[in-house]
Amino acid sequence: MVSLISQWILSLLIFFPLLGALFVALTKDVQKARHLAVAISVIEMVLSFHLIAHFNADSSAMQFAQDLAWLPHGSGIRYTVGVDGLSLLLVILTTVLCPLVFLSSYSSIENNVKSFLALFLVLESAMIGALVSLDLVLFYVFWEAMLIPMYFIIGVWGGKDRIYATTKFFIYTVVGSLLMLVAFAYLYYAHYETNRIFTTSLIELYKTAAALPADTQLWLFAATALAFAIKVPLFPFHTWLPDAHVQAPTPGSVILAGVLLKMGTYGLMRMSIPMFPEAAHTAAPVMITLGVIGIIYGALIAWRQTDIKKLVAYSSVSHLGFVVAGMFAFNELGFTGALYQMVNHGVSTGALFLLIGVVYERRHTREMSEYGGLAKQMPWYAFFFVVATMGSVALPGTGGFIGEWMILNGVFQTSPVLATLAGTGVILGAIYMLWLVLKVVWGPLQNEENKKLSDCNPREAFILGTLSVFVFATGFLSTPMLAHTEPTMKKLQQSVNNKEAYKTELVIHRGSDEPLRVMMQR
Amino acid sequence: MNYQTMLAAVLLIPLLGSVLNGFFLRSAPRLVTVTVATLAIAIPFVLSCLLVFGPVSAGEVVRTDLFTWISVPFNEGRLEIPFSLTVDRLSGILLLIITGVGSLIHLYAGEYMSHEKGVYRFFAYLNLFVFSMLSLVLGSNMVVTFLGWEGVGVCSYLLIGYWYSDEANARAGMKAFVANRVGDLGFLLAMFMSVKLFGTLDYAQIAEALTNELAANNGPMLTAIGLCLLLGVTGKSAQLPLYIWLPDAMAGPTPVSALIHAATMVTSGIYLMTRMSFMLVHSPEAMTTIAVIGAATALFAATIGLVQNDIKKVLAYSTVSQLGFMVLGCGVGAFQFGVAHLMTHAFFKALLFLGAGSVIHAMHHEQDIRKMGGLIKKMPITGWTFVIGTLAIIGFPGLSGFFSKDEILYYAWSGTFGHPLLWATGALAAACTSFYMVRLTYLVFFGESRVEHAHHHGHGHDDHHHHHEVHENPLAMTLPLMILAVLSVIGGYVSMPHAIMHVLGIHADENLITQWLSPVISAAKQTMIAAHGDAHGSAALEWGLMGTSTLIMLVMSGFAISLYKAGPKGGESIAQAVGGLYRLILDKWRIDELYQAVIIEPLKKAGDAFFKVGDRAIIEGIINEGPRGIYLVTSVLSDVQSGLVRNYLKVLFIGIVALCIWIFI
């Protein structure tokens, strides 16, 4: 039974929300549709725990793999999925955040509710799909499929300038994706040139790509890295993010910051770096530098914003600068820190966007000057706000600290100067976040409107409380969590530093208890 | 209960207290809140006594590993950071101070905060602070220490801004946090360098790895680590140039000032330097810088203390100055006397702050010493204990400050990294200390009463009937004062100078504190002796310096009394004579304004420029030219976008079909 589930679990995780979307769309009653969406996402979350329970933490292989025929045989395009230490944490992050997001939509989404819920479930499918795809075309399909629901979520349920923001979001991402597609196509033919066989299997193409001449590698690296850098977003490709965040409805902002941005950093770690190790080495100083610029640049801009959402949006630019800098340090500290920080950023920034949503729904403004002194009127809200802030400024005891500490430590081992510059982000982060807290939570309660505000209701308290627990749980339980990722990070580090192809294999669970290890059968 | 469990309990009970008060006892009566909070510190105090006077005093080191906190492959091996606690001779002393003085201050605070609503929040923060402070000193490695190091910063932030409804208080909290963070970057960098050099962050393992050969080959790196640690120290222990947050931190309730900003948190830097002494002494450059920073801070802050009129501000600058003495002690190689002064200072400065709080409480939040005077008649216990505290801090012979400060000054001259100029700076600072402390004590407790009653009219406070008569506070507040007064008298005998020991016929090679700390500092001492020879002091020098500082103390105290005999106007003639300088000192040398103009404003301008020019003009300008063209087309098409989901889904469908066709072909 277990191995049967293990065999199908990833496909189940991908298609269950998609199926759920259909049911949600067909439900007549809006309120029931809301409950149904929550139930589906909770079931999805529980299903995803199967991965944790049965993941072999000593292996860097692609586990729970499935490799089925998909497109016409000669094309070499197959339905191949699998999960390793890199994608595992991000899949869990996605499935855990989604129920919270659906819960938050009870009050934040009031029009076209069913369409929203259905689109969001489609988005969840696409996100999981992109994270577990091991076939370039399959990955690309999911990658683009993520874009479409998000385009509508911002464009239909967004704020005043939603059309401008969502068009910008769409165009930026699509331009990047097309470059990535060109790179994939090149690899596809390059593989045919040498092997006389077409394949889009990521595992096969790792070998092909790493064997390419250095200058070709560099071009292909640039094309894929640009696509992912836009998604991250890495300085200077970040200008779509503040607009998208400010215009998106609360659930959209949460999932954008929580998961969608991580697709960029995930892509860099899954594709750009292991595919083109030679080029990655050449580009590393540039990438770390861009990351460090992003840290400082994003932080200083964040500090000067008066729109709360814009402040948090720019803080993401700063935080993800850390992630990119960390992974291009090419040591275990940097890789592990980068991965862990993706999760932590999802938790703390997700919490911050939810917190903004709570007061936005009550006051319909995001201007900092409209608030102040909320601690008096909303003590629990203030508590959650301070906890999320502490997570965001990477206080020891929160997961953010572990991530940032590993990243800075990792970068320091290769470039002390850049690490020191990145370290100033630790100070600047405290400045803009505490400034936000000062202006929103502390100070006198003067605005008459704010004197009528009610504190978090049980539903809001549950969402924010759960995230608050995660903020601290990630701060103390990093060892068991990261134990799952270690072999993958180690292999990544070795293959990059030896400038050799990233080797991995599929572990396919069959009827028998012994999973089949497949190097590559085609 | 074995000692390992006891050690874990010492750390975790205050955390439990914080959680209880913060979450479960929100609506409990004040007495319950206060009792829980105080017991959460008093029980660890008892356990600490058992630990320190048991195994630690017998020379053992008690260590307990709670769980693996961080574990990453690193350079063929692993970087393991266990969440591990160690109590040895050094952390033992701090353990007793934190939980002992902490218990007294919790007891006091229960009464001091009795007019506050929702006091659970205060005690939850205060317990959490003690938890952080304990992890700082008990951590077996730099990362656990750093957890405490930043944790105390956060608790300090929350407690300074406890009365958050006044934005100034919240701003003071933020300033403290940010200034501390600047220092924390130094600590972080010191950790990264230690990882690079030693592959571990465990204090014991670093000490083992740091052989003389390694030290000889990595001189610049060790200096860099030392200077980065110093940056951390200047933040946490309020030294130049990061001291600016501490005076503002007085915005917090006075028990907080006593516990956090006098007795414990601000002395973390001294702890850290002593803990790392074996490494610091390998770099004469770092040691000299530490000594110079300490001496300069001691003098600089003391000058500002001369002219302040707010009772807590005087004590705040005094604290900065006294911390400077401790840092000076560490910098010249006399770590044990840095720690001794840390301890005596914890006693007498906590006493002085609590005394000040007692006055402020009785005076209904009046803090201006010009509006006090003659209070000793009305508040005899507060008054006389405050006098004892003052005598201790100015180094009156026989009281605690005399011994610990004189040892520092002696080593400032004669220590391995000492220099007569360092001594002179310290002695000058001590002269200022005598003046401002006697001025403060005299203006508050002696002379004519200048207490005003008129300004309370029109206030609608519910405890209105209390406002007219200043009187002594209840036992919960005076008992801690009396205990601390006793400690302020006797606490210094642990660091009795050799010369005096000789006269008294005590035949021991070392005084108590040196003996006690020898397992911690012996490595540093050996390194210093190997590299620089034995310290070059003598009994004659010791007597001479001791006599000189006593003389200075007596002269300056007498001068202060004669000047302020007739009230606060006494100093005005001098102030007028040096007009410009006086105003400059009164404005605290305008360092805050300098930082504002040189650092904060340019950063703000940079942030604005990045946004308006960088993002809006340049990046958007370049990237948007393409998209703008497309956008124009789409905006024509947007007439079609009626906002109906049905239409969007139609487009979606077409898009997916197109995608599928394209893939199959």
Coordinates of N, CA, C and O in Angstrom, one line a residue, chain B residues 199-260:
Chain B
G199 N 37.3 26.3 12.1 CA 36.3 25.3 11.7 C 35.3 24.9 12.9 O 34.6 23.9 12.8
T200 N 35.3 25.7 13.9 CA 34.4 25.5 15.0 C 34.1 26.8 15.7 O 34.8 27.8 15.5
L201 N 33.0 26.8 16.5 CA 32.7 28.0 17.2 C 32.6 27.7 18.7 O 32.1 28.6 19.5
D202 N 32.9 26.5 19.1 CA 32.9 26.2 20.5 C 34.1 26.8 21.2 O 35.2 26.7 20.7
Y203 N 33.8 27.5 22.3 CA 34.9 28.2 23.0 C 36.1 27.3 23.3 O 37.2 27.6 23.1
A204 N 35.7 26.1 23.9 CA 36.8 25.2 24.3 C 37.5 24.7 23.2 O 38.8 24.6 23.2
Q205 N 36.8 24.4 22.1 CA 37.5 23.8 20.9 C 38.4 24.9 20.2 O 39.5 24.6 19.7
I206 N 37.9 26.1 20.2 CA 38.7 27.2 19.6 C 40.0 27.4 20.5 O 41.1 27.5 19.9
A207 N 39.8 27.4 21.8 CA 41.0 27.5 22.7 C 42.0 26.4 22.4 O 43.2 26.7 22.4
E208 N 41.5 25.2 22.1 CA 42.4 24.1 21.9 C 43.1 24.3 20.5 O 44.3 24.0 20.4
A209 N 42.3 24.7 19.6 CA 42.8 24.8 18.2 C 43.8 26.0 18.1 O 44.7 26.0 17.2
L210 N 43.7 27.0 18.9 CA 44.6 28.1 18.8 C 45.9 27.9 19.4 O 46.2 28.3 20.5
T211 N 46.8 27.2 18.6 CA 48.1 27.0 19.1 C 49.0 28.2 18.8 O 48.6 29.1 18.0
N212 N 50.1 28.3 19.4 CA 51.0 29.4 19.2 C 51.4 29.5 17.7 O 51.6 30.6 17.2
E213 N 51.6 28.3 17.1 CA 52.0 28.3 15.7 C 50.9 28.9 14.8 O 51.1 29.8 14.0
L214 N 49.6 28.5 15.1 CA 48.5 29.0 14.3 C 48.4 30.5 14.5 O 48.2 31.3 13.6
A215 N 48.6 30.9 15.8 CA 48.5 32.4 16.1 C 49.6 33.1 15.3 O 49.3 34.2 14.8
A216 N 50.8 32.6 15.3 CA 51.9 33.3 14.6 C 51.6 33.4 13.1 O 52.0 34.4 12.5
N217 N 51.0 32.4 12.5 CA 50.7 32.4 11.1 C 49.5 33.3 10.7 O 49.3 33.5 9.5
N218 N 48.7 33.6 11.6 CA 47.4 34.2 11.3 C 47.2 35.5 12.1 O 46.1 35.9 12.5
G219 N 48.3 36.3 12.3 CA 48.3 37.5 13.1 C 47.2 38.5 12.6 O 46.3 38.8 13.4
P220 N 47.2 38.8 11.3 CA 46.2 39.8 10.8 C 44.7 39.3 11.1 O 43.8 40.1 11.4
M221 N 44.5 38.0 10.8 CA 43.2 37.5 11.0 C 42.7 37.6 12.5 O 41.6 37.9 12.8
L222 N 43.7 37.3 13.4 CA 43.3 37.4 14.8 C 43.0 38.8 15.2 O 42.1 39.1 16.0
T223 N 43.8 39.7 14.7 CA 43.5 41.1 14.9 C 42.1 41.5 14.4 O 41.4 42.2 15.1
A224 N 41.8 41.0 13.2 CA 40.5 41.3 12.6 C 39.4 40.7 13.5 O 38.4 41.4 13.7
I225 N 39.6 39.5 14.0 CA 38.6 38.9 14.9 C 38.4 39.8 16.1 O 37.3 40.1 16.5
G226 N 39.6 40.2 16.7 CA 39.5 41.0 17.9 C 38.8 42.3 17.6 O 38.0 42.7 18.5
L227 N 39.1 42.9 16.5 CA 38.4 44.2 16.3 C 36.9 44.1 16.0 O 36.1 44.9 16.4
C228 N 36.6 43.0 15.3 CA 35.1 42.7 15.1 C 34.4 42.4 16.4 O 33.3 42.9 16.6
L229 N 35.1 41.7 17.3 CA 34.5 41.5 18.6 C 34.3 42.8 19.3 O 33.3 43.1 20.0
L230 N 35.3 43.6 19.2 CA 35.3 44.9 19.8 C 34.1 45.7 19.3 O 33.4 46.4 20.1
L231 N 33.8 45.6 18.0 CA 32.7 46.3 17.4 C 31.4 45.9 18.1 O 30.5 46.7 18.5
G232 N 31.3 44.5 18.3 CA 30.2 44.0 19.0 C 30.1 44.5 20.4 O 29.0 44.9 20.9
V233 N 31.2 44.6 21.1 CA 31.3 45.1 22.5 C 30.9 46.6 22.5 O 30.1 47.0 23.4
T234 N 31.3 47.4 21.6 CA 30.9 48.8 21.6 C 29.4 49.0 21.5 O 28.9 49.9 22.0
G235 N 28.8 48.1 20.7 CA 27.3 48.1 20.6 C 26.7 47.7 21.9 O 25.9 48.5 22.5
K236 N 27.0 46.6 22.4 CA 26.3 46.0 23.5 C 26.7 46.7 24.8 O 25.8 47.0 25.6
S237 N 27.9 47.0 25.0 CA 28.4 47.6 26.2 C 28.5 49.2 26.1 O 29.2 49.8 26.9
A238 N 27.9 49.7 25.1 CA 27.7 51.2 25.0 C 29.1 51.9 25.0 O 29.3 52.8 25.9
Q239 N 30.0 51.5 24.1 CA 31.3 52.2 24.1 C 31.3 53.1 22.8 O 30.5 53.0 21.9
L240 N 32.2 54.1 22.8 CA 32.4 54.8 21.6 C 32.7 53.9 20.5 O 33.4 52.9 20.6
P241 N 32.1 54.1 19.3 CA 31.2 55.2 18.9 C 29.7 54.8 19.0 O 28.9 55.5 18.4
L242 N 29.4 53.7 19.6 CA 28.0 53.2 19.5 C 27.2 53.4 20.8 O 26.1 52.9 20.9
Y243 N 27.8 54.2 21.7 CA 27.2 54.3 23.0 C 25.9 55.0 23.0 O 25.1 55.0 24.0
I244 N 25.6 55.7 21.9 CA 24.5 56.7 21.8 C 23.1 56.2 22.3 O 22.2 57.0 22.6
W245 N 22.9 54.9 22.2 CA 21.6 54.4 22.5 C 21.3 54.3 24.0 O 20.2 54.4 24.4
L246 N 22.4 54.2 24.8 CA 22.2 53.9 26.2 C 21.5 55.1 27.0 O 20.5 54.9 27.7
P247 N 21.9 56.3 26.8 CA 21.2 57.4 27.5 C 19.8 57.5 27.1 O 18.9 57.7 28.0
D248 N 19.4 57.3 25.8 CA 18.0 57.3 25.4 C 17.2 56.1 26.0 O 16.0 56.2 26.1
A249 N 18.0 55.0 26.3 CA 17.3 53.9 26.8 C 16.7 54.1 28.2 O 15.9 53.3 28.7
M250 N 17.0 55.3 28.8 CA 16.4 55.6 30.1 C 14.9 55.9 30.0 O 14.2 56.0 31.0
A251 N 14.4 55.9 28.7 CA 12.9 56.0 28.5 C 12.2 54.9 29.1 O 11.0 55.0 29.4
G252 N 12.8 53.7 29.3 CA 12.2 52.6 29.9 C 11.9 52.7 31.4 O 12.5 53.6 32.0
P253 N 11.0 51.9 32.0 CA 10.8 51.9 33.4 C 12.1 51.7 34.2 O 13.0 51.0 33.7
T254 N 12.3 52.4 35.3 CA 13.5 52.4 36.0 C 14.1 51.0 36.4 O 15.3 50.8 36.3
P255 N 13.2 50.0 36.8 CA 13.8 48.7 37.1 C 14.5 48.1 35.9 O 15.5 47.4 36.1
V256 N 14.0 48.5 34.7 CA 14.7 48.0 33.5 C 16.1 48.6 33.4 O 17.1 48.0 33.1
S257 N 16.1 49.9 33.7 CA 17.4 50.6 33.6 C 18.4 49.9 34.6 O 19.6 49.8 34.3
A258 N 17.9 49.6 35.8 CA 18.8 49.0 36.8 C 19.2 47.6 36.3 O 20.4 47.3 36.4
L259 N 18.3 46.8 35.8 CA 18.6 45.4 35.5 C 19.4 45.3 34.2 O 20.5 44.7 34.1
I260 N 18.9 45.9 33.2 CA 19.4 45.7 31.8 C 20.5 46.7 31.5 O 21.6 46.3 31.1

